[in-house]
Tab-separated table of C-alpha atoms and ligand atoms in Angstrom:
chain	number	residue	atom	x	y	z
A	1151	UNK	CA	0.000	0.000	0.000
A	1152	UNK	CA	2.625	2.266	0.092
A	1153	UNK	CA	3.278	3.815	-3.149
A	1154	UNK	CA	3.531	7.074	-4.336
A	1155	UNK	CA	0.179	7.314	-6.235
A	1156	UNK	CA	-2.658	9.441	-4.388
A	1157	UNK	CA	-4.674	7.325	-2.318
A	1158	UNK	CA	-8.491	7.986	-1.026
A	1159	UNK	CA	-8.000	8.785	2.790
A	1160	UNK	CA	-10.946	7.251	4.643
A	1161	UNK	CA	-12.438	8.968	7.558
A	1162	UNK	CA	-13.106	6.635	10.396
A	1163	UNK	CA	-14.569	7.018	14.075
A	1164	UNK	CA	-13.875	5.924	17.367
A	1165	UNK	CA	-16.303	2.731	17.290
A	1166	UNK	CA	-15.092	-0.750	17.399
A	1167	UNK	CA	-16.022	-1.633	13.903
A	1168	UNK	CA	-13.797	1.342	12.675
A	1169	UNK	CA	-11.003	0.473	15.176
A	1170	UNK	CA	-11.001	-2.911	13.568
A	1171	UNK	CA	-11.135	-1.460	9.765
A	1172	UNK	CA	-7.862	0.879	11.175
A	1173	UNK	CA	-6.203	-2.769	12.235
A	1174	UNK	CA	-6.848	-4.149	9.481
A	1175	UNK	CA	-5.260	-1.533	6.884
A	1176	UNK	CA	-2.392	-1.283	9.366
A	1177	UNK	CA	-1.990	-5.243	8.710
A	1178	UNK	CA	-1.962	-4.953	5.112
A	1179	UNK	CA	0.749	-2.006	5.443
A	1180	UNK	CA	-1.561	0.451	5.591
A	1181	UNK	CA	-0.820	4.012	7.056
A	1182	UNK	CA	-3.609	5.647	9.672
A	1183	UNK	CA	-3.465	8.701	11.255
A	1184	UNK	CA	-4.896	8.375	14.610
A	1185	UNK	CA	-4.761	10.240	17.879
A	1186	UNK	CA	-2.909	10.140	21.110
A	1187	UNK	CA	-3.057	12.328	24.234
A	1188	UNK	CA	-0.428	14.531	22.969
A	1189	UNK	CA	-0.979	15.016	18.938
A	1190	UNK	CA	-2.517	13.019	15.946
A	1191	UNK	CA	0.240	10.049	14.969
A	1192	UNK	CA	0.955	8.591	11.564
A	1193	UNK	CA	1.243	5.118	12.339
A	1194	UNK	CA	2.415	1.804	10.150
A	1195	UNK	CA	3.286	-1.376	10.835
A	1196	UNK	CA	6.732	-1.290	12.743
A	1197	UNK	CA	8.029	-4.721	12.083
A	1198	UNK	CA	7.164	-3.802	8.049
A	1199	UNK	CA	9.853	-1.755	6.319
A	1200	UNK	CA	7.809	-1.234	3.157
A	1201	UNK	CA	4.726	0.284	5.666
A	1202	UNK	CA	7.078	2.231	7.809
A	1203	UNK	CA	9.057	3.804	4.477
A	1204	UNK	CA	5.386	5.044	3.464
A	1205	UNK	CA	5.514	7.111	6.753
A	1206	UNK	CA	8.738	9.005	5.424
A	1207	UNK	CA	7.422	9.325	1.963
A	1208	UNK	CA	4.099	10.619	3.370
A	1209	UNK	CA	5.321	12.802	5.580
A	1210	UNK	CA	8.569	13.610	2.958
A	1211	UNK	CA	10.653	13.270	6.273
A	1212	UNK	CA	14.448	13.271	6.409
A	1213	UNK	CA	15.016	9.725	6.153
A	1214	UNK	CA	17.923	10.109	9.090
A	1215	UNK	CA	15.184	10.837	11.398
A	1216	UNK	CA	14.373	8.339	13.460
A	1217	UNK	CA	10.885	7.164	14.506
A	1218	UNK	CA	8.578	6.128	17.689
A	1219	UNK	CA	7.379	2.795	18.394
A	1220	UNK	CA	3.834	2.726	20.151
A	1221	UNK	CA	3.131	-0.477	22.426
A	1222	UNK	CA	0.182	-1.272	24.372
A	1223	UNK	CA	1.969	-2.605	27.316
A	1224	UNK	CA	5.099	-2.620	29.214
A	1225	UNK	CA	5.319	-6.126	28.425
A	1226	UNK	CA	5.808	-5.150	24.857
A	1227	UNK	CA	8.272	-3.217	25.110
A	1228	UNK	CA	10.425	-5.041	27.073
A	1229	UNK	CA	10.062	-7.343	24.412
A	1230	UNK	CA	11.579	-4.659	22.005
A	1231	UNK	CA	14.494	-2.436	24.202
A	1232	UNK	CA	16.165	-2.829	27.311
A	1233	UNK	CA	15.292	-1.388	30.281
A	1234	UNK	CA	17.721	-0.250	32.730
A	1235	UNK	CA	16.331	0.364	36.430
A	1236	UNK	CA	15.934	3.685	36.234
A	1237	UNK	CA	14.396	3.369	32.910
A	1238	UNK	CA	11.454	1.082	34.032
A	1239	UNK	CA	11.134	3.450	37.361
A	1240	UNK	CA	10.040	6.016	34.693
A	1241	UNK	CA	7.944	3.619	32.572
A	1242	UNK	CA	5.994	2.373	35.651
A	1243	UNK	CA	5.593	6.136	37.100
A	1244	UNK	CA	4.795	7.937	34.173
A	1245	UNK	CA	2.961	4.999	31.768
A	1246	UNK	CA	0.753	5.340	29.942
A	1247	UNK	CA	1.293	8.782	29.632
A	1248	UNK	CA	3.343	11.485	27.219
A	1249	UNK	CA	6.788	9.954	27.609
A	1250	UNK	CA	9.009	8.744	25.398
A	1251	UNK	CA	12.514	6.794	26.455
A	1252	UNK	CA	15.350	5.566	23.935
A	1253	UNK	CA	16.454	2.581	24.738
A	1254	UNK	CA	19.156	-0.341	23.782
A	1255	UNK	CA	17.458	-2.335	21.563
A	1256	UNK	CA	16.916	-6.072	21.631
A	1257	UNK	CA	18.483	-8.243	19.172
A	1258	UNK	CA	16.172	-10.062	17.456
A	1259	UNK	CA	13.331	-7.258	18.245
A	1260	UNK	CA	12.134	-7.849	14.272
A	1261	UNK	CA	11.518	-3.522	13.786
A	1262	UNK	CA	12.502	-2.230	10.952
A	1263	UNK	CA	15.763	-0.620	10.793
A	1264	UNK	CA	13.813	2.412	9.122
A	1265	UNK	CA	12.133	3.166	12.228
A	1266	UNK	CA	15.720	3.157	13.871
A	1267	UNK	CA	17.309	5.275	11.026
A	1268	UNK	CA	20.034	2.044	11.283
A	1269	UNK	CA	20.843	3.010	14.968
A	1270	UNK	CA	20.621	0.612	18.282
A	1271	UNK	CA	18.262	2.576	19.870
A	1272	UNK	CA	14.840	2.590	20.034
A	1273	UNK	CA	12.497	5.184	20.813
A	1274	UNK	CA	9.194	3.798	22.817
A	1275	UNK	CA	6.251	5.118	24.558
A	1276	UNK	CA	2.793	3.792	25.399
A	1277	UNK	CA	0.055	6.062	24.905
A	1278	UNK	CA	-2.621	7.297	27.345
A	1279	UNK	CA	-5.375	7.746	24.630
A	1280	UNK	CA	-8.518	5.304	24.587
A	1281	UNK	CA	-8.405	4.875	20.537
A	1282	UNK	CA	-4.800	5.047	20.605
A	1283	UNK	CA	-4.911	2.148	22.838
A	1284	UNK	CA	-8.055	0.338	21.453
A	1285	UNK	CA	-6.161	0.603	17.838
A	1286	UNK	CA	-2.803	-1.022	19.164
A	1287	UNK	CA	-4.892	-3.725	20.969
A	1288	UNK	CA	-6.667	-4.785	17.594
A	1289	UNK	CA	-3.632	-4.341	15.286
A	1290	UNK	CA	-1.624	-6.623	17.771
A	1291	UNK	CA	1.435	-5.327	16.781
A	1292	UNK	CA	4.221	-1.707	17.725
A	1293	UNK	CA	3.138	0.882	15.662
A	1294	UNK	CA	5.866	3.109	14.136
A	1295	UNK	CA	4.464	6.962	14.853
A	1296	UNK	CA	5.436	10.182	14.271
A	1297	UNK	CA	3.231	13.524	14.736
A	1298	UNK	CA	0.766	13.063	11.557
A	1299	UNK	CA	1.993	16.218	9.752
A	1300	UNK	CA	3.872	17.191	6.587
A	1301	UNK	CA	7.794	16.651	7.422
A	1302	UNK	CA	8.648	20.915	9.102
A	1303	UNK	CA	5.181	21.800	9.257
A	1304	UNK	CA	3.196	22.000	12.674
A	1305	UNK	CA	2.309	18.966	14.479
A	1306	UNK	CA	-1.958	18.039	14.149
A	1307	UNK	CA	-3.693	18.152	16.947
A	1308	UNK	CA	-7.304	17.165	15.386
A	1309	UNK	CA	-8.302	15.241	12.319
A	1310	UNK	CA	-8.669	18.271	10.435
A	1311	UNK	CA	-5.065	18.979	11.024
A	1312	UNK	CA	-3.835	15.799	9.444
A	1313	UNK	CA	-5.965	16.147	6.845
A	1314	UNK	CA	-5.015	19.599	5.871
A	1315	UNK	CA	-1.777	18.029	5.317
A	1316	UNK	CA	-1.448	14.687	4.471
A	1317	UNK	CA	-5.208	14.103	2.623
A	1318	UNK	CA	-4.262	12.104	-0.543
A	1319	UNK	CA	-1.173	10.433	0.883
A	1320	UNK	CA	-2.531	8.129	4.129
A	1321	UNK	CA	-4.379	5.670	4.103
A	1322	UNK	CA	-7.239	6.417	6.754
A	1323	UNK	CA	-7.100	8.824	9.634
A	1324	UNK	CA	-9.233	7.452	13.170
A	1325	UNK	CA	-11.060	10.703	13.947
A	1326	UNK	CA	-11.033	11.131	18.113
A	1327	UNK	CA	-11.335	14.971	18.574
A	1328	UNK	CA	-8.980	16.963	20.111
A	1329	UNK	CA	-5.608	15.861	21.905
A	1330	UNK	CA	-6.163	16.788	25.396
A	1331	UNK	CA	-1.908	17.144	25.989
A	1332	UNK	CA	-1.950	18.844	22.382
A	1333	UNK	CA	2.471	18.894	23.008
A	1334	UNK	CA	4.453	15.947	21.835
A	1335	UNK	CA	5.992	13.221	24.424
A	1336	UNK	CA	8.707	14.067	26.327
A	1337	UNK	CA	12.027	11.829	25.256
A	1338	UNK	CA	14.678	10.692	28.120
A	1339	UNK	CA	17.327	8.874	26.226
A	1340	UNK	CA	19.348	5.818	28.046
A	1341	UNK	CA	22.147	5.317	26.038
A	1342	UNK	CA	24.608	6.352	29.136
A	1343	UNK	CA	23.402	8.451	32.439
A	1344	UNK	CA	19.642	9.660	31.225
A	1345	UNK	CA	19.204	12.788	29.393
A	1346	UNK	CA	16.663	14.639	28.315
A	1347	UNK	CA	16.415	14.792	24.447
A	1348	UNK	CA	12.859	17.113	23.869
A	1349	UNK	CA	10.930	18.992	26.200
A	1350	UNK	CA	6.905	17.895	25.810
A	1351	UNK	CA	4.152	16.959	27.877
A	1352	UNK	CA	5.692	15.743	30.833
A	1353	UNK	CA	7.461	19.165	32.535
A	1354	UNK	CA	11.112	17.561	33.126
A	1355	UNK	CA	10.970	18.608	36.759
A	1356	UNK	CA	8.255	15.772	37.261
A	1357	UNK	CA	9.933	13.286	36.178
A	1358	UNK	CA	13.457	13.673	38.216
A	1359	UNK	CA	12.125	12.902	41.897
A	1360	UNK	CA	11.515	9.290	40.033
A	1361	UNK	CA	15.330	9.385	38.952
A	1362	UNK	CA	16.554	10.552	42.053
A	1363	UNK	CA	18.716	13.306	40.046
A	1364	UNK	CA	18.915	16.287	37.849
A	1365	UNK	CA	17.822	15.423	34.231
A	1366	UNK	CA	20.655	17.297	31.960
A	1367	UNK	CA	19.659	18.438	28.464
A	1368	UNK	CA	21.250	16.292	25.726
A	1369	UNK	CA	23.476	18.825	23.103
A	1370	UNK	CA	21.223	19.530	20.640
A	1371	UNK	CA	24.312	19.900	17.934
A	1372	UNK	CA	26.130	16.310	18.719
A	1373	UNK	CA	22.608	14.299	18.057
A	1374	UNK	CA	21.392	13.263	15.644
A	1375	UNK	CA	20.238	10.818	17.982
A	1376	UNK	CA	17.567	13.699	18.533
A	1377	UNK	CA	17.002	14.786	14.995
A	1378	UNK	CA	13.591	16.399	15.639
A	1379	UNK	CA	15.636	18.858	16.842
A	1380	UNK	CA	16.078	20.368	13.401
A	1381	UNK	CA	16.356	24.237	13.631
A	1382	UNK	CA	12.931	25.015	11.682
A	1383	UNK	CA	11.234	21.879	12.423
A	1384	UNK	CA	7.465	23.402	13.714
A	1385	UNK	CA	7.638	26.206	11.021
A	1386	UNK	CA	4.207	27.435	9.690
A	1387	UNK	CA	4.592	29.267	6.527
A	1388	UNK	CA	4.595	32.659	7.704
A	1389	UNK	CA	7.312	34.353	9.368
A	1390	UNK	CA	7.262	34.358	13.232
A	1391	UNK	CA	7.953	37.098	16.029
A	1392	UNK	CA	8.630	35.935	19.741
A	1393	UNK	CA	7.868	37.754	22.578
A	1394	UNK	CA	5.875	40.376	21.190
A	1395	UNK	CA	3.529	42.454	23.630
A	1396	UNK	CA	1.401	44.090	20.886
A	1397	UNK	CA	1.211	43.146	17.232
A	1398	UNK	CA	2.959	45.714	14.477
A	1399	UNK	CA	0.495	47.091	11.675
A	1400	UNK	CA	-0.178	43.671	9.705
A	1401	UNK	CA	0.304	41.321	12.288
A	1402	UNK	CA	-1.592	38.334	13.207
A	1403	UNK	CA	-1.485	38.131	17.417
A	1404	UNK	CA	-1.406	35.058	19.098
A	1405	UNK	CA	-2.159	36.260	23.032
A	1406	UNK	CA	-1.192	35.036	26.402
A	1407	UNK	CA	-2.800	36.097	29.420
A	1408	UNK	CA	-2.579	39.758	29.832
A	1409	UNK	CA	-0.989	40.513	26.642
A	1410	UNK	CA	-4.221	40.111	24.272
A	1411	UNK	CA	-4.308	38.758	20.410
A	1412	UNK	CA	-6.555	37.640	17.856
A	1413	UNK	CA	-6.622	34.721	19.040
A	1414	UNK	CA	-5.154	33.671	22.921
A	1415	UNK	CA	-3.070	30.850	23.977
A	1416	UNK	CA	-4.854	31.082	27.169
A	1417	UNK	CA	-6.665	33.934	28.603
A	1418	UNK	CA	-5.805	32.518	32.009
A	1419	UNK	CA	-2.603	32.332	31.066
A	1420	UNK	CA	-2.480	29.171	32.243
A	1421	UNK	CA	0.487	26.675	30.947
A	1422	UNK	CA	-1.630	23.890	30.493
A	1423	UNK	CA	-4.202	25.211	28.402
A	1424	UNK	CA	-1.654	26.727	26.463
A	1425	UNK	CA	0.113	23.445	25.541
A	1426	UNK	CA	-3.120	21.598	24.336
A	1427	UNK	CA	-4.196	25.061	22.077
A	1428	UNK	CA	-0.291	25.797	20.778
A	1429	UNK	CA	-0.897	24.012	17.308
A	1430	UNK	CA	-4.500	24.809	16.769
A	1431	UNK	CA	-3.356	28.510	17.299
A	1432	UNK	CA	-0.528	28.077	15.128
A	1433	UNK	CA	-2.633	26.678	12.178
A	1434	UNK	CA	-5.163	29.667	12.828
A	1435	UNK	CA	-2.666	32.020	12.601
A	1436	UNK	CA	-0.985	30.353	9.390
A	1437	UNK	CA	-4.466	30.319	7.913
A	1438	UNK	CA	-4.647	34.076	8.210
A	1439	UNK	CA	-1.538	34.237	6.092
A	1440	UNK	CA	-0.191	37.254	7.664
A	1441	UNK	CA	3.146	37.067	10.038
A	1442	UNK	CA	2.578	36.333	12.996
A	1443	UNK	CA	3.329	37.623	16.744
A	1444	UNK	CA	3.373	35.792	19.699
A	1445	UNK	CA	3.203	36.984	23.206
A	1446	UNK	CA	5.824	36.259	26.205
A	1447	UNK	CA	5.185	32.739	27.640
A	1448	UNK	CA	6.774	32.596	30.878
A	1449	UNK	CA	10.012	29.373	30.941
A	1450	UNK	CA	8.696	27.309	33.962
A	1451	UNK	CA	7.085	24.152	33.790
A	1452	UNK	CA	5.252	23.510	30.274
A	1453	UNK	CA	6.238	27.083	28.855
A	1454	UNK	CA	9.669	25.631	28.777
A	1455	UNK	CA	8.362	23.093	25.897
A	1456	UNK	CA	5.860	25.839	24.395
A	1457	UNK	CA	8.658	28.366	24.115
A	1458	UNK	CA	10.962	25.631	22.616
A	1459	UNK	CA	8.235	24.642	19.989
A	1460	UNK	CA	7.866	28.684	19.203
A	1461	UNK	CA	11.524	29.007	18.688
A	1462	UNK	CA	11.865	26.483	16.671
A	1463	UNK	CA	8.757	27.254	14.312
A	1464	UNK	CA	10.611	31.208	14.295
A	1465	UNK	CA	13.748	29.725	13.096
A	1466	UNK	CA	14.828	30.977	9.988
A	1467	UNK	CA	13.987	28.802	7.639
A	1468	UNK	CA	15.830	26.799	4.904
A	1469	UNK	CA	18.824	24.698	7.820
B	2378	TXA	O1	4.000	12.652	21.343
B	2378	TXA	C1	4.731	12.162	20.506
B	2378	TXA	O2	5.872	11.775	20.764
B	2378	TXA	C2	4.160	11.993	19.099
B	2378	TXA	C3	2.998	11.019	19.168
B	2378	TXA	C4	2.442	10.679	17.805
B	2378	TXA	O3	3.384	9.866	19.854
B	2378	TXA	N1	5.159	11.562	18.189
B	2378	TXA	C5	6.171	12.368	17.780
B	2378	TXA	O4	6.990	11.782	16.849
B	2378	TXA	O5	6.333	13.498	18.177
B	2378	TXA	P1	7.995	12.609	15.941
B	2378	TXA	O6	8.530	11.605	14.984
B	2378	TXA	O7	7.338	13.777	15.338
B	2378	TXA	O8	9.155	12.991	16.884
B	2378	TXA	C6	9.939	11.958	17.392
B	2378	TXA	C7	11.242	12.452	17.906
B	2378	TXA	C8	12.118	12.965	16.819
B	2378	TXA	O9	12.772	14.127	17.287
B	2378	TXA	C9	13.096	11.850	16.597
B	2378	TXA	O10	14.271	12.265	16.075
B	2378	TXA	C10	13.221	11.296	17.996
B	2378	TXA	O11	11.923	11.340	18.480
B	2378	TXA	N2	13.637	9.909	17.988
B	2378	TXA	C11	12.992	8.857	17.471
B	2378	TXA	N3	13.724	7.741	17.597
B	2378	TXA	C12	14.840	8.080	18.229
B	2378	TXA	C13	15.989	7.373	18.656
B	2378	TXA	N4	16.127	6.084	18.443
B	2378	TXA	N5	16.938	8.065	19.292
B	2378	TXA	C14	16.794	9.373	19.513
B	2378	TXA	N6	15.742	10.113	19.134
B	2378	TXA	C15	14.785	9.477	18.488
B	2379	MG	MG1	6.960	15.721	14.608
């Protein structure tokens, strides 16, 4: 199924018979957009190279970057990586939930090396999403899953997103409204002390009492072993403007508590709120096709992984 010519993208819901018709094209090397607690996921097959290379064609990703593995259970992926101590504190703890750790992988695993861009690490998490969940179940196999979004553009955060982007090039996409998280997993690598590789859902801070230590921030420059880390990676098209407190003539304002916009990443100005609208307020303000301001968002807790999404999408554009 996964060739280059366009292909009808079915809509499906969140009942069981469309669950099962999402298994089933996942099977047969299908591709299905579907959603977790943290954004819409383009999932394949994992243990099918031919499925998992239509997620890079799709999605006309780098093909260094490396990909996610979805399980249903712990017991899955021990089957796939191995966990260190500390690593299975964190999996207990924070399972299912918006947390992603890199792991030694297991010989023998049977992925496909595409989903490890050739490297010995995987990258797992388990989702905390009912259809998410209910799909993996009735597939009965890891799904490889990145955000469901055009390679640099922003991550989707409803169905509409991911088909805005990718209609014509998946397969089916499992519509199950809004992601509640609406920021991507966070990713503690393994490969020596851990490390934290992305800020997302999961504020770092919450997970370190589990470790018993400090979690330092991996060089962004000497990974590729975090590759999502590409400078421009969330860009919409327009050009973007950080920390802006009002909007210059021409503008499109994306708010944050006091400071007021168009639109508001929450009136509240509270962090959480924020996270789950980011996207959906990105989009808007894409849609509008002016350049667009954003407001301060403070660095603590989830504004450190907002702010690191916005400067990222501001990057200029072309590394
Ligand atoms: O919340 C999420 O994590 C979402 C949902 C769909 O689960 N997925 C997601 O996937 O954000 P993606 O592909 O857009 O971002 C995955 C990040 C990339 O930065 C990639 O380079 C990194 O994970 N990654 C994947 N495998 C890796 C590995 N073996 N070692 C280091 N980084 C890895
Ligand atoms: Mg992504």
């Amino acid at each position: 199924m996964a060739t280059t010519a366009p292909r009808k993208t079915l809509r499906l819901g969140r009942e069981a018979a469309d669950i099962d018709r999402a298994a089933s094209i996942l099977r047969d090397g299908g591709l299905v957009a579907f959603p977790t607690e943290t954004v819409y996921g383009l999932g394949a097959d994992a243990t099918n190279d031919s499925a998992v290379a239509g997620i890079f064609e799709a999605k006309n990703r780098p093909a260094f970057n490396p990909l996610i593995v979805h399980v249903r259970e712990l017991e899955a992926a021990e089957a796939l990586a191995v966990f260190s101590d500390p690593a299975r504190a964190l999996a207990e703890a924070f399972w299912p939930g918006a947390l992603t750790l890199v792991l030694p992988m297991r010989e023998g695993a049977g992925v496909s090396e595409l989903v490890t861009a050739g490297g010995r690490s995987l990258a797992i998490r388990m989702p905390d999403h009912p259809v998410a969940a209910a799909l993996l179940a009735a597939a009965d196999r890891p799904l490889a899953a990145p955000s469901a979004n055009p390679s640099g553009r922003i991550s989707p955060t409803t169905a509409a997103h991911v088909l805005g982007g990718l209609e014509g090039r998946i397969d089916a996409v499992v519509d199950g409204g809004p992601c509640p998280v609406g920021l991507e997993s966070t990713i503690v690598g393994f490969e020596t002390g851990p490390v934290l590789l992305r800020e997302g859902g999961i504020p770092a801070s919450a997970l370190e009492p589990c470790l018993g230590q400090k979690l330092v921030k991996g060089a962004d420059e000497e990974q590729l072993s975090a590759p999502g880390q590409l400078a421009s990676h969330y860009a919409p098209a327009a050009s973007l403007r950080l920390d802006a407190t009002e909007p210059d003539d021409d503008e499109f304002m994306i708010g944050f508590g006091k400071t007021p916009g168009d639109i508001t990443l929450s009136e509240n100005g509270d962090l959480v709120e924020a996270a789950a609208r980011l996207f959906s307020c990105l989009h808007l303000a894409d849609e509008s096709g002016k350049p667009i301001a954003v407001a301060p968002v403070p660095e603590t807790g989830l504004g450190r992984a907002i702010n690191d999404r916005l400067r990222r999408a501001a990057a200029p554009r072309g590394t």
